[in-house]
Amino acid sequence: MDKSHQTKAFRRERVRVGVVGVGGFGRSHLGAVESLASAGRAHLVAVADPFREQHVELDSRLSAQGVAWHSTLEEMLEKETLDAITIATPVPLHFGMTRRAVEKGVFVYLEKPPVPLLSQLDEMIAWDEDFRVAVGFQLIYSEPIRFLKQAILDGKLGTVRSIRGGAAAPRRQSYYNRASWAGRMSINGEPVFDGPMTNALAHVLQNILFLGGGDAWSFARPTSLRGELYRCYPVESFDTSCVRGVLDTGVEFAFAGSHAVRDESPHTLEVVGTRGTLRLTGGTFSSDIPGLELPQHAGSDVPMLASVSRFMDYVCGQPETDIIRLEDTRGFVETTNGTLVSSRGIFPLDARFVESYQVEGDPGLDVLGLGDLITQTITTGRLFSENSAPWANRTPTVTREEIQSAVLEEWIFGAEENPKNATACL
Ligand SMILES: NC(=O)c1ccc[n+]([C@@H]2O[C@H](COP(=O)([O-])OP(=O)(O)OC[C@H]3O[C@@H](n4cnc5c(N)ncnc54)[C@H](O)[C@@H]3O)[C@@H](O)[C@H]2O)c1
């Protein structure tokens, strides 16, 4: 990859940073930037968030430090001199905000998922010609993922045949009520495509693509895939998903994840090679590979700080820094978009297979047997329909070319008219 941004970058010890979005996950961005500011590597100049009144304590703390608060990104870019911003705002805002910052010559640490649609990502890659954008898939920098990648590169698994992952991540109605864009396919004419594969469990999918990439810092892309998307919550988008396919490195991959489950199962990754299997469940490794030494305390590091810190190094003119560029997320967006194409939209899940439950008055939905089906996808690579889920639909294989030429607008913007079949369950 051409790293020509160095020619246009400055060499600065302390990066002048603005944080866009300070509630929700933006608080982690703020924490990382403040840590780097304490270490003398960043200068937190300003934040931008329209809901200042909701953050009284933070507002007074930042004011005392001389950090300006703007209600919009536009105002912040106009009034402040910034080298970089971080963006942790609702997904439908990512595209426009990133463009405005890049047009101003500002570097961007953009939260995952970068954008919902492949057509948007292509546009961004085209206008980010100086490689100013990094995407915040911070778990790539975590010790367990680094260990897995290194074990693969060192040949400890032999030839890798298959990489599979997923999780059961219960979310109840309050999750969908928390934000106007939650569970939406589009909002105010902007694509959202919010669901477990594209949002809460996006890391698992991007980790699979990273582990499937042939080199130390490469992210695989699917050459073909089959996927299934379902909805049982009364939302436009999906809450249950699975996909399997082949990567351009020849490795098979599979992912399964849902919010419509009562019981949680942690992020799991399983890498199958000719010498055996290496598995990461939550923070715990297991393997049947003879003599393979496994780390004991996986997951105790702070990948968020590592991720933002690398971004600051990059901004400071160290182009060899391993940041996740927009291009490195192409396989991710191809997979999510391809899953929608293969699934031909989002299927309402038959309410006969869904039970409702409550936790402190917060209603949730549980698809019967789905926890086991997710485990089966991780251990066998088979889709829900191939594991005989009575509610599942068989879907066709789509190639990368078909994904690239697919028109998704009908599913993204026509979603409001979809039946909300399981509303009665809640
Ligand atoms: N990397 C991770 O582990 C991780 C975890 C959770 C969420 N995320 C990502 O973080 C992003 C934000 O998710 P969230 O759930 O925190 O969203 P959210 O809806 O809670 O919004 C985050 C913040 O953005 C602010 N905001 C809204 N409109 C804005 C605007 N026009 N300008 C500036 N700020 C604005 C909101 O006021 C809020 O403070 C998403 O991309 C999500 O996928 C990442």
CSV table of C-alpha atoms and ligand atoms in Angstrom, one decimal:
chain,number,residue,atom,x,y,z
A,1,MET,CA,0.0,0.0,0.0
A,2,ASP,CA,1.2,3.4,-0.9
A,3,LYS,CA,1.8,5.4,2.3
A,4,SER,CA,2.3,8.7,0.5
A,5,HIS,CA,0.5,10.6,3.2
A,6,GLN,CA,3.9,11.1,4.9
A,7,THR,CA,4.8,13.6,2.3
A,8,LYS,CA,1.9,15.8,3.3
A,9,ALA,CA,2.0,15.1,7.0
A,10,PHE,CA,3.7,17.2,9.5
A,11,ARG,CA,6.0,16.0,12.2
A,12,ARG,CA,4.4,17.0,15.5
A,13,GLU,CA,4.9,15.7,19.0
A,14,ARG,CA,1.5,16.5,20.3
A,15,VAL,CA,-1.5,16.0,18.0
A,16,ARG,CA,-4.3,18.6,18.3
A,17,VAL,CA,-7.4,16.5,18.6
A,18,GLY,CA,-11.2,17.0,18.6
A,19,VAL,CA,-13.5,14.3,19.8
A,20,VAL,CA,-16.8,14.0,18.0
A,21,GLY,CA,-19.5,12.3,20.0
A,22,VAL,CA,-18.8,12.1,23.7
A,23,GLY,CA,-21.7,10.0,25.0
A,24,GLY,CA,-22.0,6.2,24.3
A,25,PHE,CA,-18.8,4.8,23.0
A,26,GLY,CA,-17.4,8.3,22.5
A,27,ARG,CA,-16.6,8.2,26.2
A,28,SER,CA,-13.9,5.6,25.4
A,29,HIS,CA,-12.5,7.8,22.7
A,30,LEU,CA,-12.3,10.7,25.1
A,31,GLY,CA,-10.7,8.4,27.7
A,32,ALA,CA,-8.0,7.3,25.3
A,33,VAL,CA,-7.3,10.8,24.0
A,34,GLU,CA,-7.1,12.1,27.6
A,35,SER,CA,-4.6,9.4,28.5
A,36,LEU,CA,-2.5,10.3,25.5
A,37,ALA,CA,-2.8,14.0,26.5
A,38,SER,CA,-1.5,13.1,30.0
A,39,ALA,CA,1.4,11.4,28.4
A,40,GLY,CA,2.2,14.5,26.4
A,41,ARG,CA,1.3,12.9,23.0
A,42,ALA,CA,-2.0,14.7,22.3
A,43,HIS,CA,-3.7,17.9,23.1
A,44,LEU,CA,-7.5,17.7,23.5
A,45,VAL,CA,-8.6,20.9,21.9
A,46,ALA,CA,-12.4,20.5,21.7
A,47,VAL,CA,-15.3,18.1,21.6
A,48,ALA,CA,-18.4,18.2,19.5
A,49,ASP,CA,-21.8,16.8,20.6
A,50,PRO,CA,-25.2,18.4,20.3
A,51,PHE,CA,-26.4,17.1,23.7
A,52,ARG,CA,-24.2,19.1,26.0
A,53,GLU,CA,-26.9,19.4,28.6
A,54,GLN,CA,-26.9,15.6,29.1
A,55,HIS,CA,-23.2,15.7,30.2
A,56,VAL,CA,-23.1,18.3,33.0
A,57,GLU,CA,-20.2,16.7,34.9
A,58,LEU,CA,-18.1,16.2,31.8
A,59,ASP,CA,-18.9,19.7,30.6
A,60,SER,CA,-17.6,21.3,33.7
A,61,ARG,CA,-14.5,19.1,33.8
A,62,LEU,CA,-13.6,19.9,30.2
A,63,SER,CA,-14.4,23.6,30.6
A,64,ALA,CA,-12.0,23.7,33.6
A,65,GLN,CA,-9.3,22.3,31.3
A,66,GLY,CA,-10.0,24.9,28.6
A,67,VAL,CA,-11.5,22.3,26.2
A,68,ALA,CA,-14.0,23.9,23.9
A,69,TRP,CA,-17.5,22.3,23.4
A,70,HIS,CA,-19.1,22.7,20.0
A,71,SER,CA,-22.6,21.5,19.1
A,72,THR,CA,-21.6,20.4,15.6
A,73,LEU,CA,-18.6,19.1,13.8
A,74,GLU,CA,-18.9,21.9,11.2
A,75,GLU,CA,-18.6,24.5,14.0
A,76,MET,CA,-15.6,22.7,15.5
A,77,LEU,CA,-13.8,22.4,12.2
A,78,GLU,CA,-14.4,26.1,11.5
A,79,LYS,CA,-13.4,27.5,14.9
A,80,GLU,CA,-10.5,25.2,15.9
A,81,THR,CA,-7.1,24.3,14.5
A,82,LEU,CA,-7.0,20.5,14.6
A,83,ASP,CA,-4.7,17.8,13.2
A,84,ALA,CA,-7.1,15.0,13.9
A,85,ILE,CA,-10.6,14.1,15.1
A,86,THR,CA,-12.1,10.9,16.5
A,87,ILE,CA,-15.7,10.0,15.5
A,88,ALA,CA,-17.9,7.9,17.6
A,89,THR,CA,-21.3,9.1,16.4
A,90,PRO,CA,-24.3,7.2,15.1
A,91,VAL,CA,-23.4,5.1,12.1
A,92,PRO,CA,-25.5,7.1,9.6
A,93,LEU,CA,-23.4,10.2,10.3
A,94,HIS,CA,-20.0,8.5,9.6
A,95,PHE,CA,-19.9,9.1,5.9
A,96,GLY,CA,-20.7,12.8,5.9
A,97,MET,CA,-18.6,13.6,8.9
A,98,THR,CA,-15.6,11.8,7.6
A,99,ARG,CA,-15.8,13.6,4.3
A,100,ARG,CA,-16.0,17.0,5.9
A,101,ALA,CA,-13.0,16.3,8.0
A,102,VAL,CA,-10.9,14.9,5.2
A,103,GLU,CA,-11.8,17.9,3.0
A,104,LYS,CA,-10.3,20.1,5.7
A,105,GLY,CA,-7.1,18.0,5.6
A,106,VAL,CA,-7.8,16.6,9.1
A,107,PHE,CA,-7.0,13.0,10.1
A,108,VAL,CA,-9.9,10.8,11.2
A,109,TYR,CA,-10.1,7.9,13.7
A,110,LEU,CA,-13.5,6.6,12.6
A,111,GLU,CA,-15.5,4.2,14.8
A,112,LYS,CA,-16.5,0.9,13.3
A,113,PRO,CA,-18.4,0.0,11.2
A,114,PRO,CA,-16.9,2.6,8.8
A,115,VAL,CA,-20.1,3.0,6.7
A,116,PRO,CA,-23.1,0.7,6.0
A,117,LEU,CA,-22.7,0.3,2.2
A,118,LEU,CA,-19.9,-0.8,-0.1
A,119,SER,CA,-20.8,2.0,-2.6
A,120,GLN,CA,-20.1,4.5,0.3
A,121,LEU,CA,-16.8,2.8,1.2
A,122,ASP,CA,-15.7,2.9,-2.4
A,123,GLU,CA,-16.4,6.7,-2.5
A,124,MET,CA,-14.5,7.2,0.8
A,125,ILE,CA,-11.5,5.3,-0.4
A,126,ALA,CA,-11.5,7.5,-3.6
A,127,TRP,CA,-11.6,10.8,-1.7
A,128,ASP,CA,-9.2,9.7,1.1
A,129,GLU,CA,-6.3,9.8,-1.3
A,130,ASP,CA,-3.8,10.8,1.4
A,131,PHE,CA,-4.9,7.9,3.7
A,132,ARG,CA,-6.0,10.2,6.5
A,133,VAL,CA,-8.7,7.8,7.8
A,134,ALA,CA,-8.2,5.0,10.3
A,135,VAL,CA,-11.1,2.7,11.4
A,136,GLY,CA,-11.5,1.8,15.0
A,137,PHE,CA,-11.6,-2.0,15.0
A,138,GLN,CA,-9.5,-1.8,18.2
A,139,LEU,CA,-9.6,-5.6,19.0
A,140,ILE,CA,-7.2,-6.2,16.2
A,141,TYR,CA,-4.6,-4.8,18.6
A,142,SER,CA,-5.6,-7.0,21.5
A,143,GLU,CA,-3.1,-9.6,22.8
A,144,PRO,CA,-5.4,-12.6,22.0
A,145,ILE,CA,-5.9,-11.6,18.4
A,146,ARG,CA,-2.2,-10.9,18.0
A,147,PHE,CA,-1.4,-14.3,19.5
A,148,LEU,CA,-3.7,-16.0,17.1
A,149,LYS,CA,-2.3,-14.2,14.1
A,150,GLN,CA,1.2,-14.9,15.1
A,151,ALA,CA,0.5,-18.6,15.7
A,152,ILE,CA,-1.0,-18.8,12.1
A,153,LEU,CA,2.0,-16.9,10.6
A,154,ASP,CA,4.4,-19.2,12.4
A,155,GLY,CA,2.8,-22.2,11.0
A,156,LYS,CA,1.7,-23.6,14.4
A,157,LEU,CA,-1.6,-24.7,12.9
A,158,GLY,CA,-0.2,-26.1,9.7
A,159,THR,CA,-2.1,-24.9,6.7
A,160,VAL,CA,-5.2,-23.0,7.8
A,161,ARG,CA,-8.4,-24.4,6.3
A,162,SER,CA,-11.1,-22.6,8.1
A,163,ILE,CA,-11.8,-19.6,10.5
A,164,ARG,CA,-15.1,-19.3,12.2
A,165,GLY,CA,-16.5,-17.1,14.9
A,166,GLY,CA,-19.6,-15.7,16.5
A,167,ALA,CA,-21.4,-15.0,19.7
A,168,ALA,CA,-24.9,-14.9,21.3
A,169,ALA,CA,-25.2,-11.3,22.5
A,170,PRO,CA,-28.6,-10.7,24.2
A,171,ARG,CA,-30.1,-7.3,23.7
A,172,ARG,CA,-33.5,-6.3,24.9
A,173,GLN,CA,-36.0,-3.7,23.8
A,174,SER,CA,-34.2,-1.0,25.8
A,175,TYR,CA,-31.2,-1.5,23.5
A,176,TYR,CA,-33.4,-0.6,20.5
A,177,ASN,CA,-35.0,2.2,22.4
A,178,ARG,CA,-31.7,3.9,23.4
A,179,ALA,CA,-31.0,5.6,20.1
A,180,SER,CA,-33.1,6.6,17.1
A,181,TRP,CA,-30.8,4.8,14.7
A,182,ALA,CA,-30.8,1.5,16.6
A,183,GLY,CA,-32.2,-1.4,14.6
A,184,ARG,CA,-32.9,0.8,11.6
A,185,MET,CA,-32.0,0.1,7.9
A,186,SER,CA,-32.1,3.8,7.1
A,187,ILE,CA,-32.8,7.1,8.8
A,188,ASN,CA,-33.4,10.5,7.3
A,189,GLY,CA,-32.4,9.1,3.9
A,190,GLU,CA,-29.0,7.7,5.2
A,191,PRO,CA,-28.3,4.0,5.3
A,192,VAL,CA,-27.8,2.5,8.7
A,193,PHE,CA,-28.1,-1.4,8.4
A,194,ASP,CA,-27.7,-1.8,12.1
A,195,GLY,CA,-27.5,-5.4,13.5
A,196,PRO,CA,-25.2,-7.7,15.4
A,197,MET,CA,-23.0,-8.5,12.4
A,198,THR,CA,-22.7,-4.9,11.4
A,199,ASN,CA,-22.4,-3.3,14.9
A,200,ALA,CA,-22.1,-5.1,18.2
A,201,LEU,CA,-20.4,-8.2,16.9
A,202,ALA,CA,-18.6,-6.5,14.0
A,203,HIS,CA,-15.3,-7.1,15.7
A,204,VAL,CA,-15.7,-10.8,15.5
A,205,LEU,CA,-16.1,-10.6,11.7
A,206,GLN,CA,-13.2,-8.2,11.2
A,207,ASN,CA,-11.0,-10.4,13.4
A,208,ILE,CA,-11.9,-13.4,11.2
A,209,LEU,CA,-10.9,-11.4,8.1
A,210,PHE,CA,-7.6,-10.3,9.8
A,211,LEU,CA,-6.7,-13.8,10.8
A,212,GLY,CA,-7.6,-15.0,7.3
A,213,GLY,CA,-5.3,-12.4,5.6
A,214,GLY,CA,-2.1,-14.0,4.3
A,215,ASP,CA,0.4,-11.5,5.7
A,216,ALA,CA,1.2,-9.9,9.1
A,217,TRP,CA,-1.0,-6.9,8.2
A,218,SER,CA,-3.5,-7.9,5.6
A,219,PHE,CA,-7.3,-8.4,5.8
A,220,ALA,CA,-8.9,-11.0,3.7
A,221,ARG,CA,-11.9,-10.4,1.4
A,222,PRO,CA,-14.6,-12.9,0.5
A,223,THR,CA,-14.6,-14.3,-3.0
A,224,SER,CA,-18.0,-15.8,-2.5
A,225,LEU,CA,-20.5,-16.3,0.4
A,226,ARG,CA,-23.9,-17.4,1.5
A,227,GLY,CA,-25.7,-15.5,4.2
A,228,GLU,CA,-28.9,-15.4,6.2
A,229,LEU,CA,-30.5,-12.4,8.0
A,230,TYR,CA,-33.5,-12.6,10.2
A,231,ARG,CA,-35.6,-10.2,12.4
A,232,CYS,CA,-37.8,-11.0,15.3
A,233,TYR,CA,-37.6,-7.8,17.3
A,234,PRO,CA,-40.0,-5.1,15.9
A,235,VAL,CA,-37.2,-3.4,14.0
A,236,GLU,CA,-36.4,-2.7,10.4
A,237,SER,CA,-33.0,-4.3,10.3
A,238,PHE,CA,-31.8,-7.8,11.4
A,239,ASP,CA,-31.2,-9.1,14.9
A,240,THR,CA,-30.0,-12.6,13.8
A,241,SER,CA,-27.3,-13.4,11.2
A,242,CYS,CA,-25.0,-16.0,9.8
A,243,VAL,CA,-22.7,-16.2,6.8
A,244,ARG,CA,-20.2,-18.6,5.4
A,245,GLY,CA,-17.9,-18.3,2.4
A,246,VAL,CA,-14.4,-18.5,1.0
A,247,LEU,CA,-11.7,-15.8,1.4
A,248,ASP,CA,-9.3,-14.7,-1.3
A,249,THR,CA,-6.6,-16.6,0.6
A,250,GLY,CA,-8.5,-19.8,0.0
A,251,VAL,CA,-9.5,-20.1,3.7
A,252,GLU,CA,-13.1,-20.9,4.5
A,253,PHE,CA,-14.9,-18.7,7.0
A,254,ALA,CA,-18.1,-18.6,8.9
A,255,PHE,CA,-19.8,-16.2,11.3
A,256,ALA,CA,-23.0,-16.4,13.4
A,257,GLY,CA,-24.4,-13.8,15.8
A,258,SER,CA,-27.7,-12.7,17.3
A,259,HIS,CA,-29.3,-10.4,19.8
A,260,ALA,CA,-32.5,-12.5,20.0
A,261,VAL,CA,-31.1,-14.8,22.6
A,262,ARG,CA,-31.7,-15.0,26.3
A,263,ASP,CA,-28.4,-16.5,27.3
A,264,GLU,CA,-25.1,-14.9,26.5
A,265,SER,CA,-22.2,-16.8,24.9
A,266,PRO,CA,-18.9,-14.9,24.6
A,267,HIS,CA,-17.1,-13.9,21.4
A,268,THR,CA,-15.6,-17.1,20.1
A,269,LEU,CA,-13.0,-17.7,17.3
A,270,GLU,CA,-12.0,-21.1,16.0
A,271,VAL,CA,-9.1,-21.5,13.6
A,272,VAL,CA,-8.8,-24.9,12.0
A,273,GLY,CA,-5.5,-26.0,10.4
A,274,THR,CA,-4.0,-29.2,9.2
A,275,ARG,CA,-2.2,-29.6,12.6
A,276,GLY,CA,-5.3,-29.0,14.7
A,277,THR,CA,-7.7,-26.4,16.1
A,278,LEU,CA,-7.0,-23.3,18.1
A,279,ARG,CA,-10.0,-21.7,19.9
A,280,LEU,CA,-10.5,-18.5,21.7
A,281,THR,CA,-13.7,-18.2,23.8
A,282,GLY,CA,-14.0,-15.0,25.8
A,283,GLY,CA,-10.5,-14.6,27.1
A,284,THR,CA,-9.6,-18.3,27.2
A,285,PHE,CA,-7.6,-20.3,24.7
A,286,SER,CA,-7.9,-24.0,24.1
A,287,SER,CA,-6.3,-26.2,21.5
A,288,ASP,CA,-5.7,-29.8,20.5
A,289,ILE,CA,-2.4,-29.0,18.8
A,290,PRO,CA,0.4,-31.0,20.5
A,291,GLY,CA,3.0,-28.9,22.3
A,292,LEU,CA,1.3,-25.5,21.5
A,293,GLU,CA,1.8,-23.2,24.4
A,294,LEU,CA,-1.2,-21.0,25.1
A,295,PRO,CA,-1.2,-17.6,26.9
A,296,GLN,CA,-2.8,-17.9,30.4
A,297,HIS,CA,-4.2,-14.4,30.9
A,298,ALA,CA,-5.6,-13.4,27.5
A,299,GLY,CA,-7.7,-10.3,27.3
A,300,SER,CA,-6.2,-8.2,30.1
A,301,ASP,CA,-4.8,-5.5,27.8
A,302,VAL,CA,-6.3,-2.2,26.8
A,303,PRO,CA,-6.8,-2.3,23.0
A,304,MET,CA,-8.7,1.0,22.8
A,305,LEU,CA,-5.7,2.9,24.0
A,306,ALA,CA,-3.4,0.9,21.8
A,307,SER,CA,-5.6,1.6,18.8
A,308,VAL,CA,-5.9,5.4,19.3
A,309,SER,CA,-2.2,5.6,20.3
A,310,ARG,CA,-1.2,4.0,17.0
A,311,PHE,CA,-3.4,6.4,15.2
A,312,MET,CA,-1.6,9.3,16.9
A,313,ASP,CA,1.8,7.8,15.8
A,314,TYR,CA,0.5,7.7,12.3
A,315,VAL,CA,-0.7,11.3,12.4
A,316,CYS,CA,2.7,12.3,13.7
A,317,GLY,CA,4.3,11.1,10.5
A,318,GLN,CA,5.0,7.4,11.1
A,319,PRO,CA,3.5,6.0,8.0
A,320,GLU,CA,4.7,2.4,8.8
A,321,THR,CA,2.3,2.3,11.8
A,322,ASP,CA,-0.2,-0.4,11.5
A,323,ILE,CA,-3.5,1.5,11.3
A,324,ILE,CA,-6.6,0.0,9.9
A,325,ARG,CA,-7.2,1.9,6.7
A,326,LEU,CA,-10.6,2.2,4.9
A,327,GLU,CA,-9.2,-0.3,2.3
A,328,ASP,CA,-8.6,-2.8,5.2
A,329,THR,CA,-12.4,-2.8,5.9
A,330,ARG,CA,-13.4,-3.6,2.4
A,331,GLY,CA,-13.7,-7.4,3.1
A,332,PHE,CA,-15.9,-6.5,6.2
A,333,VAL,CA,-18.3,-4.3,4.2
A,334,GLU,CA,-18.3,-6.8,1.3
A,335,THR,CA,-19.3,-9.5,3.7
A,336,THR,CA,-22.1,-7.6,5.4
A,337,ASN,CA,-23.4,-6.3,2.1
A,338,GLY,CA,-23.0,-9.7,0.5
A,339,THR,CA,-25.0,-11.3,3.3
A,340,LEU,CA,-27.9,-9.0,2.6
A,341,VAL,CA,-27.6,-9.8,-1.1
A,342,SER,CA,-27.5,-13.6,-0.5
A,343,SER,CA,-30.4,-13.3,2.0
A,344,ARG,CA,-32.3,-11.2,-0.4
A,345,GLY,CA,-33.3,-8.8,2.4
A,346,ILE,CA,-34.3,-9.6,6.0
A,347,PHE,CA,-36.7,-12.4,6.8
A,348,PRO,CA,-39.2,-12.0,9.6
A,349,LEU,CA,-38.5,-15.0,11.9
A,350,ASP,CA,-41.6,-17.1,12.4
A,351,ALA,CA,-43.0,-16.0,15.8
A,352,ARG,CA,-43.9,-19.7,16.7
A,353,PHE,CA,-40.2,-20.2,17.4
A,354,VAL,CA,-39.7,-17.1,19.5
A,355,GLU,CA,-40.3,-16.7,23.3
A,356,SER,CA,-40.5,-13.5,25.2
A,357,TYR,CA,-38.9,-12.8,28.6
A,358,GLN,CA,-38.4,-9.8,30.8
A,359,VAL,CA,-35.5,-8.5,32.9
A,360,GLU,CA,-36.5,-5.8,35.3
A,361,GLY,CA,-39.4,-4.8,33.1
A,362,ASP,CA,-37.3,-4.8,30.0
A,363,PRO,CA,-38.8,-7.2,27.4
A,364,GLY,CA,-36.5,-9.4,25.4
A,365,LEU,CA,-36.9,-12.1,22.7
A,366,ASP,CA,-35.4,-15.5,22.6
A,367,VAL,CA,-35.3,-17.7,19.5
A,368,LEU,CA,-35.6,-21.3,20.6
A,369,GLY,CA,-32.4,-23.3,20.2
A,370,LEU,CA,-30.5,-20.3,18.6
A,371,GLY,CA,-27.7,-20.4,21.1
A,372,ASP,CA,-26.9,-24.0,20.0
A,373,LEU,CA,-27.2,-23.1,16.3
A,374,ILE,CA,-24.7,-20.3,16.8
A,375,THR,CA,-22.3,-22.8,18.4
A,376,GLN,CA,-22.9,-25.2,15.5
A,377,THR,CA,-22.0,-22.6,12.9
A,378,ILE,CA,-18.8,-21.9,14.8
A,379,THR,CA,-17.9,-25.6,15.2
A,380,THR,CA,-19.1,-26.9,11.8
A,381,GLY,CA,-19.1,-23.8,9.5
A,382,ARG,CA,-22.7,-24.6,8.5
A,383,LEU,CA,-25.5,-22.0,8.3
A,384,PHE,CA,-28.7,-22.0,10.4
A,385,SER,CA,-30.6,-23.4,7.4
A,386,GLU,CA,-28.0,-26.1,6.9
A,387,ASN,CA,-28.3,-27.1,10.6
A,388,SER,CA,-32.0,-27.7,10.2
A,389,ALA,CA,-33.4,-24.6,12.0
A,390,PRO,CA,-37.1,-24.9,11.2
A,391,TRP,CA,-37.4,-21.2,10.6
A,392,ALA,CA,-34.4,-20.8,8.4
A,393,ASN,CA,-34.3,-20.2,4.6
A,394,ARG,CA,-31.8,-21.6,2.3
A,395,THR,CA,-30.0,-18.8,0.4
A,396,PRO,CA,-27.9,-18.7,-2.8
A,397,THR,CA,-24.2,-18.3,-3.1
A,398,VAL,CA,-23.1,-14.8,-4.3
A,399,THR,CA,-19.7,-13.9,-5.7
A,400,ARG,CA,-17.7,-10.8,-5.0
A,401,GLU,CA,-18.5,-9.5,-8.4
A,402,GLU,CA,-22.3,-10.0,-7.7
A,403,ILE,CA,-21.9,-8.2,-4.3
A,404,GLN,CA,-20.0,-5.3,-6.0
A,405,SER,CA,-22.7,-4.8,-8.6
A,406,ALA,CA,-25.7,-5.4,-6.4
A,407,VAL,CA,-28.2,-2.6,-5.8
A,408,LEU,CA,-29.0,-2.6,-2.1
A,409,GLU,CA,-31.2,0.5,-2.0
A,410,GLU,CA,-34.5,-1.5,-2.3
A,411,TRP,CA,-33.7,-3.4,1.0
A,412,ILE,CA,-32.1,-0.4,2.7
A,413,PHE,CA,-34.7,2.2,1.9
A,414,GLY,CA,-37.7,0.1,1.4
A,415,ALA,CA,-37.4,-1.4,4.9
A,416,GLU,CA,-40.1,0.7,6.6
A,417,GLU,CA,-42.7,-1.3,4.8
A,418,ASN,CA,-41.5,-4.6,6.0
A,419,PRO,CA,-43.9,-6.5,8.3
A,420,LYS,CA,-43.0,-6.2,12.0
A,421,ASN,CA,-44.1,-9.8,12.7
A,422,ALA,CA,-42.9,-10.3,16.3
A,423,THR,CA,-44.3,-7.2,17.8
A,424,ALA,CA,-47.0,-9.3,19.3
A,425,CYS,CA,-44.3,-11.3,21.2
A,426,LEU,CA,-43.4,-8.3,23.3
B,1,LIG,N1,-15.4,-0.2,19.0
B,1,LIG,C1,-16.3,-0.6,19.9
B,1,LIG,O1,-16.0,-1.5,20.7
B,1,LIG,C2,-17.7,0.0,19.9
B,1,LIG,C3,-18.6,-0.2,21.0
B,1,LIG,C4,-19.8,0.4,20.9
B,1,LIG,C5,-20.1,1.3,19.9
B,1,LIG,N2,-19.2,1.5,18.9
B,1,LIG,C6,-19.5,2.4,17.7
B,1,LIG,O2,-19.5,3.7,18.2
B,1,LIG,C7,-20.4,4.5,17.4
B,1,LIG,C8,-21.4,5.2,18.2
B,1,LIG,O3,-22.2,4.3,18.9
B,1,LIG,P1,-23.0,4.7,20.2
B,1,LIG,O4,-23.9,3.5,20.5
B,1,LIG,O5,-22.1,5.2,21.2
B,1,LIG,O6,-24.0,5.8,19.6
B,1,LIG,P2,-24.9,6.9,20.3
B,1,LIG,O7,-26.2,7.0,19.6
B,1,LIG,O8,-24.9,6.6,21.8
B,1,LIG,O9,-24.1,8.3,20.0
B,1,LIG,C9,-22.8,8.5,20.4
B,1,LIG,C10,-22.7,10.0,20.7
B,1,LIG,O10,-22.8,10.7,19.4
B,1,LIG,C11,-23.4,12.0,19.7
B,1,LIG,N3,-24.0,12.6,18.5
B,1,LIG,C12,-25.2,12.3,17.9
B,1,LIG,N4,-25.3,13.1,16.8
B,1,LIG,C13,-24.2,13.9,16.8
B,1,LIG,C14,-23.7,14.9,15.9
B,1,LIG,N5,-24.4,15.3,14.9
B,1,LIG,N6,-22.5,15.5,16.1
B,1,LIG,C15,-21.7,15.1,17.2
B,1,LIG,N7,-22.1,14.1,18.1
B,1,LIG,C16,-23.3,13.5,17.8
B,1,LIG,C17,-24.5,11.5,20.7
B,1,LIG,O11,-25.0,12.7,21.4
B,1,LIG,C18,-23.7,10.6,21.6
B,1,LIG,O12,-23.1,11.3,22.6
B,1,LIG,C19,-21.0,3.5,16.4
B,1,LIG,O13,-20.3,3.5,15.2
B,1,LIG,C20,-20.9,2.1,17.1
B,1,LIG,O14,-20.9,1.0,16.2
B,1,LIG,C21,-18.0,0.9,18.9
